[in-house]
């Protein structure tokens, strides 16, 4: 089965600093997803990566998928308090049946200190 | 509303009781998923519906768990003889699909139903 490891587990940064969260898969990924979750709320979709070497950006958040499609990183530039929350990577495989049976990592808890 | 709606938002029950959790997906979304999230963990897949049928229920932990979607819209997750280990947040997600896969990759999640079994 697919396993995803996220690092670090938690992160505290000063407002304005850059940060990176990593997600490593035990298998080659078909789709790699990044979601953000705030306490008491559902998951908010950030982006999906599918191609080796692909990079996508949304506002100040950039995610990359490595060429081997087994590792992804999420980078936040000039962090703000609004970036605080739990960041979850998720993945599905070709053998998931053509639908999004996503396996999620355990998450990275981000705190941004004003 | 425009988003995925889940009720109740909070449910406290006693061990051994029966519980129903409801999910109202975004209108027109044919794919519906249930996930379970325990404290400090990522969500775990439970079941996937395409229309009215459960296409994949491999994530249901045992036969105390059952889910239906009779008209292809609202879904109900049913848990019989609840146990303390069932305590978690139950998340529902929906998406528009092209042959089972969301075109944009996005699953739209509800805010979840927090179940506490005493």
PDB file of C-alpha atoms in Angstrom:
ATOM      1  CA  UNK A   1       0.000   0.000   0.000  1.00  0.00           C
ATOM      2  CA  UNK A   2       0.995   3.592  -0.546  1.00  0.00           C
ATOM      3  CA  UNK A   3       2.806   5.277   2.342  1.00  0.00           C
ATOM      4  CA  UNK A   4       3.576   8.938   2.583  1.00  0.00           C
ATOM      5  CA  UNK A   5       6.006  10.508   5.003  1.00  0.00           C
ATOM      6  CA  UNK A   6       5.911  14.229   5.722  1.00  0.00           C
ATOM      7  CA  UNK A   7       8.629  16.309   7.328  1.00  0.00           C
ATOM      8  CA  UNK A   8       8.837  18.176   9.506  1.00  0.00           C
ATOM      9  CA  UNK A   9       5.884  17.144  11.669  1.00  0.00           C
ATOM     10  CA  UNK A  10       5.589  20.686  12.961  1.00  0.00           C
ATOM     11  CA  UNK A  11       7.129  24.021  12.195  1.00  0.00           C
ATOM     12  CA  UNK A  12       7.130  27.416  13.885  1.00  0.00           C
ATOM     13  CA  UNK A  13       8.371  30.339  11.803  1.00  0.00           C
ATOM     14  CA  UNK A  14       8.530  34.080  12.148  1.00  0.00           C
ATOM     15  CA  UNK A  15       6.249  36.037   9.864  1.00  0.00           C
ATOM     16  CA  UNK A  16       8.042  36.924   6.658  1.00  0.00           C
ATOM     17  CA  UNK A  17      10.310  33.867   6.657  1.00  0.00           C
ATOM     18  CA  UNK A  18      10.379  31.223   3.961  1.00  0.00           C
ATOM     19  CA  UNK A  19       9.751  27.561   4.700  1.00  0.00           C
ATOM     20  CA  UNK A  20       9.672  24.162   3.022  1.00  0.00           C
ATOM     21  CA  UNK A  21       7.634  21.050   3.768  1.00  0.00           C
ATOM     22  CA  UNK A  22       8.578  17.700   2.266  1.00  0.00           C
ATOM     23  CA  UNK A  23       6.532  14.660   1.287  1.00  0.00           C
ATOM     24  CA  UNK A  24       8.161  11.345   0.379  1.00  0.00           C
ATOM     25  CA  UNK A  25       6.406   8.360  -1.125  1.00  0.00           C
ATOM     26  CA  UNK A  26       7.280   4.691  -0.928  1.00  0.00           C
ATOM     27  CA  UNK A  27       5.900   4.224  -4.461  1.00  0.00           C
ATOM     28  CA  UNK A  28       5.927   6.110  -7.722  1.00  0.00           C
ATOM     29  CA  UNK A  29       3.116   8.591  -7.650  1.00  0.00           C
ATOM     30  CA  UNK A  30       0.355   9.008 -10.202  1.00  0.00           C
ATOM     31  CA  UNK A  31      -1.035  12.151  -8.622  1.00  0.00           C
ATOM     32  CA  UNK A  32       0.343  14.144  -5.726  1.00  0.00           C
ATOM     33  CA  UNK A  33      -1.982  16.522  -3.917  1.00  0.00           C
ATOM     34  CA  UNK A  34      -1.427  19.263  -1.403  1.00  0.00           C
ATOM     35  CA  UNK A  35      -4.226  20.317   0.931  1.00  0.00           C
ATOM     36  CA  UNK A  36      -4.409  22.731   3.836  1.00  0.00           C
ATOM     37  CA  UNK A  37      -6.552  22.152   6.906  1.00  0.00           C
ATOM     38  CA  UNK A  38      -7.463  24.537   9.680  1.00  0.00           C
ATOM     39  CA  UNK A  39      -8.826  23.324  13.002  1.00  0.00           C
ATOM     40  CA  UNK A  40     -12.507  22.492  12.754  1.00  0.00           C
ATOM     41  CA  UNK A  41     -12.558  22.925   9.011  1.00  0.00           C
ATOM     42  CA  UNK A  42     -12.405  20.669   6.039  1.00  0.00           C
ATOM     43  CA  UNK A  43      -9.475  20.297   3.705  1.00  0.00           C
ATOM     44  CA  UNK A  44      -8.790  23.068   1.232  1.00  0.00           C
ATOM     45  CA  UNK A  45      -7.232  22.016  -2.072  1.00  0.00           C
ATOM     46  CA  UNK A  46      -3.990  23.785  -2.969  1.00  0.00           C
ATOM     47  CA  UNK A  47      -2.733  21.976  -6.057  1.00  0.00           C
ATOM     48  CA  UNK A  48      -2.169  18.680  -7.836  1.00  0.00           C
ATOM     49  CA  UNK A  49       1.051  17.564  -9.517  1.00  0.00           C
ATOM     50  CA  UNK A  50       1.258  14.692 -11.956  1.00  0.00           C
ATOM     51  CA  UNK A  51       4.303  15.016 -14.163  1.00  0.00           C
ATOM     52  CA  UNK A  52       7.881  14.418 -13.126  1.00  0.00           C
ATOM     53  CA  UNK A  53       9.622  17.747 -12.608  1.00  0.00           C
ATOM     54  CA  UNK A  54       6.324  19.619 -12.530  1.00  0.00           C
ATOM     55  CA  UNK A  55       6.086  22.814 -10.528  1.00  0.00           C
ATOM     56  CA  UNK A  56       2.975  24.829  -9.705  1.00  0.00           C
ATOM     57  CA  UNK A  57       2.404  28.042  -7.807  1.00  0.00           C
ATOM     58  CA  UNK A  58      -0.579  29.566  -6.093  1.00  0.00           C
ATOM     59  CA  UNK A  59      -0.017  33.002  -4.605  1.00  0.00           C
ATOM     60  CA  UNK A  60       3.047  32.563  -2.377  1.00  0.00           C
ATOM     61  CA  UNK A  61       2.942  28.773  -2.311  1.00  0.00           C
ATOM     62  CA  UNK A  62       4.983  26.688  -4.760  1.00  0.00           C
ATOM     63  CA  UNK A  63       4.953  22.908  -4.998  1.00  0.00           C
ATOM     64  CA  UNK A  64       7.311  20.681  -6.969  1.00  0.00           C
ATOM     65  CA  UNK A  65       7.304  17.007  -7.873  1.00  0.00           C
ATOM     66  CA  UNK A  66      10.691  15.407  -8.477  1.00  0.00           C
ATOM     67  CA  UNK A  67      11.611  13.676 -11.732  1.00  0.00           C
ATOM     68  CA  UNK A  68      11.229  10.217 -10.224  1.00  0.00           C
ATOM     69  CA  UNK A  69       7.765  11.148  -8.945  1.00  0.00           C
ATOM     70  CA  UNK A  70       8.448   9.953  -5.421  1.00  0.00           C
ATOM     71  CA  UNK A  71       9.066  13.204  -3.599  1.00  0.00           C
ATOM     72  CA  UNK A  72       7.334  16.551  -3.443  1.00  0.00           C
ATOM     73  CA  UNK A  73       8.130  19.777  -1.665  1.00  0.00           C
ATOM     74  CA  UNK A  74       5.893  22.680  -0.745  1.00  0.00           C
ATOM     75  CA  UNK A  75       7.569  26.051  -0.365  1.00  0.00           C
ATOM     76  CA  UNK A  76       6.002  29.142   1.185  1.00  0.00           C
ATOM     77  CA  UNK A  77       7.645  32.477   0.514  1.00  0.00           C
ATOM     78  CA  UNK A  78       7.354  35.357   3.000  1.00  0.00           C
ATOM     79  CA  UNK A  79       5.013  33.488   5.347  1.00  0.00           C
ATOM     80  CA  UNK A  80       2.007  35.222   6.865  1.00  0.00           C
ATOM     81  CA  UNK A  81      -0.237  34.316   9.817  1.00  0.00           C
ATOM     82  CA  UNK A  82      -2.894  33.290   7.290  1.00  0.00           C
ATOM     83  CA  UNK A  83      -0.600  30.458   6.178  1.00  0.00           C
ATOM     84  CA  UNK A  84      -0.908  28.776   9.572  1.00  0.00           C
ATOM     85  CA  UNK A  85      -2.592  25.381   9.588  1.00  0.00           C
ATOM     86  CA  UNK A  86      -1.922  21.737   8.824  1.00  0.00           C
ATOM     87  CA  UNK A  87      -0.517  20.917   5.405  1.00  0.00           C
ATOM     88  CA  UNK A  88      -1.338  17.475   4.087  1.00  0.00           C
ATOM     89  CA  UNK A  89       0.124  15.750   1.091  1.00  0.00           C
ATOM     90  CA  UNK A  90      -1.891  13.021  -0.548  1.00  0.00           C
ATOM     91  CA  UNK A  91      -1.279  10.568  -3.350  1.00  0.00           C
ATOM     92  CA  UNK A  92      -3.105   8.157  -5.552  1.00  0.00           C
ATOM     93  CA  UNK A  93      -1.809   5.408  -7.800  1.00  0.00           C
ATOM     94  CA  UNK A  94      -2.612   4.004 -11.195  1.00  0.00           C
ATOM     95  CA  UNK A  95      -4.022   0.980  -9.411  1.00  0.00           C
ATOM     96  CA  UNK A  96      -6.518   3.074  -7.459  1.00  0.00           C
ATOM     97  CA  UNK A  97      -9.121   2.220 -10.053  1.00  0.00           C
ATOM     98  CA  UNK A  98      -9.183   5.460 -12.000  1.00  0.00           C
ATOM     99  CA  UNK A  99     -10.718   7.449  -9.170  1.00  0.00           C
ATOM    100  CA  UNK A 100      -9.158   9.468  -6.388  1.00  0.00           C
ATOM    101  CA  UNK A 101      -8.566   6.975  -3.626  1.00  0.00           C
ATOM    102  CA  UNK A 102      -6.128   9.301  -1.915  1.00  0.00           C
ATOM    103  CA  UNK A 103      -3.676   8.212   0.745  1.00  0.00           C
ATOM    104  CA  UNK A 104      -2.717  11.109   2.977  1.00  0.00           C
ATOM    105  CA  UNK A 105       0.391  11.791   4.994  1.00  0.00           C
ATOM    106  CA  UNK A 106       0.132  12.603   8.688  1.00  0.00           C
ATOM    107  CA  UNK A 107       0.453  16.319   8.052  1.00  0.00           C
ATOM    108  CA  UNK A 108       2.769  19.180   8.937  1.00  0.00           C
ATOM    109  CA  UNK A 109       1.507  21.661  11.490  1.00  0.00           C
ATOM    110  CA  UNK A 110       2.628  25.194  10.663  1.00  0.00           C
ATOM    111  CA  UNK A 111       2.532  28.098  13.078  1.00  0.00           C
ATOM    112  CA  UNK A 112       3.472  31.601  11.949  1.00  0.00           C
ATOM    113  CA  UNK A 113       4.403  34.052  14.668  1.00  0.00           C
ATOM    114  CA  UNK A 114       3.586  37.699  13.929  1.00  0.00           C
TER     115      UNK A 114
ATOM    116  CA  UNK B   1     -25.023  26.577   0.178  1.00  0.00           C
ATOM    117  CA  UNK B   2     -22.421  25.995  -2.489  1.00  0.00           C
ATOM    118  CA  UNK B   3     -20.152  23.660  -0.546  1.00  0.00           C
ATOM    119  CA  UNK B   4     -20.296  20.114   0.820  1.00  0.00           C
ATOM    120  CA  UNK B   5     -22.535  20.044   3.861  1.00  0.00           C
ATOM    121  CA  UNK B   6     -22.169  17.520   6.690  1.00  0.00           C
ATOM    122  CA  UNK B   7     -24.483  16.963   9.614  1.00  0.00           C
ATOM    123  CA  UNK B   8     -24.267  16.760  12.513  1.00  0.00           C
ATOM    124  CA  UNK B   9     -21.087  18.733  13.045  1.00  0.00           C
ATOM    125  CA  UNK B  10     -20.705  17.091  16.441  1.00  0.00           C
ATOM    126  CA  UNK B  11     -22.130  13.847  17.762  1.00  0.00           C
ATOM    127  CA  UNK B  12     -21.578  12.392  21.214  1.00  0.00           C
ATOM    128  CA  UNK B  13     -22.908   8.919  21.779  1.00  0.00           C
ATOM    129  CA  UNK B  14     -22.529   6.017  24.136  1.00  0.00           C
ATOM    130  CA  UNK B  15     -20.740   2.802  23.336  1.00  0.00           C
ATOM    131  CA  UNK B  16     -23.040   0.345  21.622  1.00  0.00           C
ATOM    132  CA  UNK B  17     -25.370   2.928  20.106  1.00  0.00           C
ATOM    133  CA  UNK B  18     -26.226   3.393  16.420  1.00  0.00           C
ATOM    134  CA  UNK B  19     -25.117   6.546  14.602  1.00  0.00           C
ATOM    135  CA  UNK B  20     -25.910   8.093  11.217  1.00  0.00           C
ATOM    136  CA  UNK B  21     -23.797  10.804   9.616  1.00  0.00           C
ATOM    137  CA  UNK B  22     -25.092  12.698   6.617  1.00  0.00           C
ATOM    138  CA  UNK B  23     -23.311  14.248   3.658  1.00  0.00           C
ATOM    139  CA  UNK B  24     -24.878  16.590   1.117  1.00  0.00           C
ATOM    140  CA  UNK B  25     -22.421  16.991  -1.777  1.00  0.00           C
ATOM    141  CA  UNK B  26     -22.112  19.857  -4.199  1.00  0.00           C
ATOM    142  CA  UNK B  27     -24.945  19.741  -6.699  1.00  0.00           C
ATOM    143  CA  UNK B  28     -23.988  17.845  -9.837  1.00  0.00           C
ATOM    144  CA  UNK B  29     -21.014  16.070  -8.322  1.00  0.00           C
ATOM    145  CA  UNK B  30     -21.262  12.398  -9.154  1.00  0.00           C
ATOM    146  CA  UNK B  31     -18.294  11.180  -7.124  1.00  0.00           C
ATOM    147  CA  UNK B  32     -18.603  11.054  -3.354  1.00  0.00           C
ATOM    148  CA  UNK B  33     -16.011   9.887  -0.820  1.00  0.00           C
ATOM    149  CA  UNK B  34     -16.014   9.235   2.905  1.00  0.00           C
ATOM    150  CA  UNK B  35     -12.792   9.578   4.887  1.00  0.00           C
ATOM    151  CA  UNK B  36     -12.063   9.186   8.577  1.00  0.00           C
ATOM    152  CA  UNK B  37      -9.516  11.321  10.401  1.00  0.00           C
ATOM    153  CA  UNK B  38      -8.241  10.349  13.826  1.00  0.00           C
ATOM    154  CA  UNK B  39      -6.479  12.832  16.056  1.00  0.00           C
ATOM    155  CA  UNK B  40      -3.037  13.735  14.738  1.00  0.00           C
ATOM    156  CA  UNK B  41      -3.445  11.658  11.592  1.00  0.00           C
ATOM    157  CA  UNK B  42      -4.227  12.315   7.970  1.00  0.00           C
ATOM    158  CA  UNK B  43      -7.621  11.313   6.587  1.00  0.00           C
ATOM    159  CA  UNK B  44      -8.073   7.625   5.747  1.00  0.00           C
ATOM    160  CA  UNK B  45     -10.217   6.474   2.835  1.00  0.00           C
ATOM    161  CA  UNK B  46     -13.399   4.613   3.744  1.00  0.00           C
ATOM    162  CA  UNK B  47     -15.649   4.365   0.684  1.00  0.00           C
ATOM    163  CA  UNK B  48     -16.198   5.805  -2.798  1.00  0.00           C
ATOM    164  CA  UNK B  49     -19.516   6.235  -4.615  1.00  0.00           C
ATOM    165  CA  UNK B  50     -19.921   6.890  -8.304  1.00  0.00           C
ATOM    166  CA  UNK B  51     -23.568   7.833  -8.621  1.00  0.00           C
ATOM    167  CA  UNK B  52     -25.711   5.547  -6.483  1.00  0.00           C
ATOM    168  CA  UNK B  53     -23.327   2.636  -6.276  1.00  0.00           C
ATOM    169  CA  UNK B  54     -20.464   2.035  -3.884  1.00  0.00           C
ATOM    170  CA  UNK B  55     -17.629   1.416  -6.325  1.00  0.00           C
ATOM    171  CA  UNK B  56     -15.027   0.830  -3.618  1.00  0.00           C
ATOM    172  CA  UNK B  57     -15.792   0.117   0.041  1.00  0.00           C
ATOM    173  CA  UNK B  58     -12.413  -1.407   0.811  1.00  0.00           C
ATOM    174  CA  UNK B  59     -11.641   1.177   3.488  1.00  0.00           C
ATOM    175  CA  UNK B  60     -14.603   0.366   5.729  1.00  0.00           C
ATOM    176  CA  UNK B  61     -12.993  -1.104   8.855  1.00  0.00           C
ATOM    177  CA  UNK B  62     -15.579  -3.816   9.526  1.00  0.00           C
ATOM    178  CA  UNK B  63     -19.209  -4.766   8.961  1.00  0.00           C
ATOM    179  CA  UNK B  64     -20.445  -2.316  11.598  1.00  0.00           C
ATOM    180  CA  UNK B  65     -19.876   0.411   9.014  1.00  0.00           C
ATOM    181  CA  UNK B  66     -22.200   0.878   6.076  1.00  0.00           C
ATOM    182  CA  UNK B  67     -22.898   3.743   3.684  1.00  0.00           C
ATOM    183  CA  UNK B  68     -25.660   4.447   1.191  1.00  0.00           C
ATOM    184  CA  UNK B  69     -26.387   6.972  -1.525  1.00  0.00           C
ATOM    185  CA  UNK B  70     -29.834   5.928  -2.788  1.00  0.00           C
ATOM    186  CA  UNK B  71     -30.505   8.780  -5.205  1.00  0.00           C
ATOM    187  CA  UNK B  72     -26.965   9.606  -6.207  1.00  0.00           C
ATOM    188  CA  UNK B  73     -26.823  12.769  -4.162  1.00  0.00           C
ATOM    189  CA  UNK B  74     -27.025  12.730  -0.353  1.00  0.00           C
ATOM    190  CA  UNK B  75     -25.072   9.972   1.364  1.00  0.00           C
ATOM    191  CA  UNK B  76     -25.416   8.531   4.849  1.00  0.00           C
ATOM    192  CA  UNK B  77     -22.671   6.758   6.745  1.00  0.00           C
ATOM    193  CA  UNK B  78     -24.105   4.358   9.292  1.00  0.00           C
ATOM    194  CA  UNK B  79     -22.222   2.912  12.242  1.00  0.00           C
ATOM    195  CA  UNK B  80     -23.752   0.152  14.337  1.00  0.00           C
ATOM    196  CA  UNK B  81     -22.759  -0.829  17.880  1.00  0.00           C
ATOM    197  CA  UNK B  82     -20.322   2.057  18.156  1.00  0.00           C
ATOM    198  CA  UNK B  83     -17.032   1.531  19.940  1.00  0.00           C
ATOM    199  CA  UNK B  84     -14.681   4.039  21.568  1.00  0.00           C
ATOM    200  CA  UNK B  85     -12.205   3.442  18.755  1.00  0.00           C
ATOM    201  CA  UNK B  86     -14.734   4.829  16.276  1.00  0.00           C
ATOM    202  CA  UNK B  87     -14.207   8.304  17.732  1.00  0.00           C
ATOM    203  CA  UNK B  88     -12.854  10.491  14.934  1.00  0.00           C
ATOM    204  CA  UNK B  89     -13.798  13.194  12.465  1.00  0.00           C
ATOM    205  CA  UNK B  90     -15.682  11.745   9.506  1.00  0.00           C
ATOM    206  CA  UNK B  91     -15.085  13.751   6.347  1.00  0.00           C
ATOM    207  CA  UNK B  92     -17.082  13.687   3.167  1.00  0.00           C
ATOM    208  CA  UNK B  93     -15.760  14.884  -0.185  1.00  0.00           C
ATOM    209  CA  UNK B  94     -17.275  15.213  -3.629  1.00  0.00           C
ATOM    210  CA  UNK B  95     -16.048  15.981  -7.107  1.00  0.00           C
ATOM    211  CA  UNK B  96     -17.145  16.334 -10.701  1.00  0.00           C
ATOM    212  CA  UNK B  97     -15.583  13.495 -12.581  1.00  0.00           C
ATOM    213  CA  UNK B  98     -14.485  12.419 -15.963  1.00  0.00           C
ATOM    214  CA  UNK B  99     -14.509   8.633 -15.828  1.00  0.00           C
ATOM    215  CA  UNK B 100     -14.055   8.666 -12.093  1.00  0.00           C
ATOM    216  CA  UNK B 101     -11.310  11.251 -11.807  1.00  0.00           C
ATOM    217  CA  UNK B 102     -11.786  14.928 -11.054  1.00  0.00           C
ATOM    218  CA  UNK B 103     -10.748  17.079 -14.003  1.00  0.00           C
ATOM    219  CA  UNK B 104      -8.828  19.494 -11.822  1.00  0.00           C
ATOM    220  CA  UNK B 105      -7.696  16.984  -9.213  1.00  0.00           C
ATOM    221  CA  UNK B 106      -9.698  18.755  -6.532  1.00  0.00           C
ATOM    222  CA  UNK B 107     -11.819  16.956  -4.002  1.00  0.00           C
ATOM    223  CA  UNK B 108     -14.233  19.306  -2.243  1.00  0.00           C
ATOM    224  CA  UNK B 109     -14.363  18.451   1.439  1.00  0.00           C
ATOM    225  CA  UNK B 110     -17.021  19.219   3.987  1.00  0.00           C
ATOM    226  CA  UNK B 111     -16.120  20.407   7.478  1.00  0.00           C
ATOM    227  CA  UNK B 112     -16.644  16.961   8.906  1.00  0.00           C
ATOM    228  CA  UNK B 113     -18.710  15.311  11.603  1.00  0.00           C
ATOM    229  CA  UNK B 114     -16.846  14.873  14.868  1.00  0.00           C
ATOM    230  CA  UNK B 115     -17.957  11.641  16.507  1.00  0.00           C
ATOM    231  CA  UNK B 116     -17.180  10.965  20.154  1.00  0.00           C
ATOM    232  CA  UNK B 117     -18.052   7.584  21.610  1.00  0.00           C
ATOM    233  CA  UNK B 118     -18.078   7.517  25.405  1.00  0.00           C
TER     234      UNK B 118
END
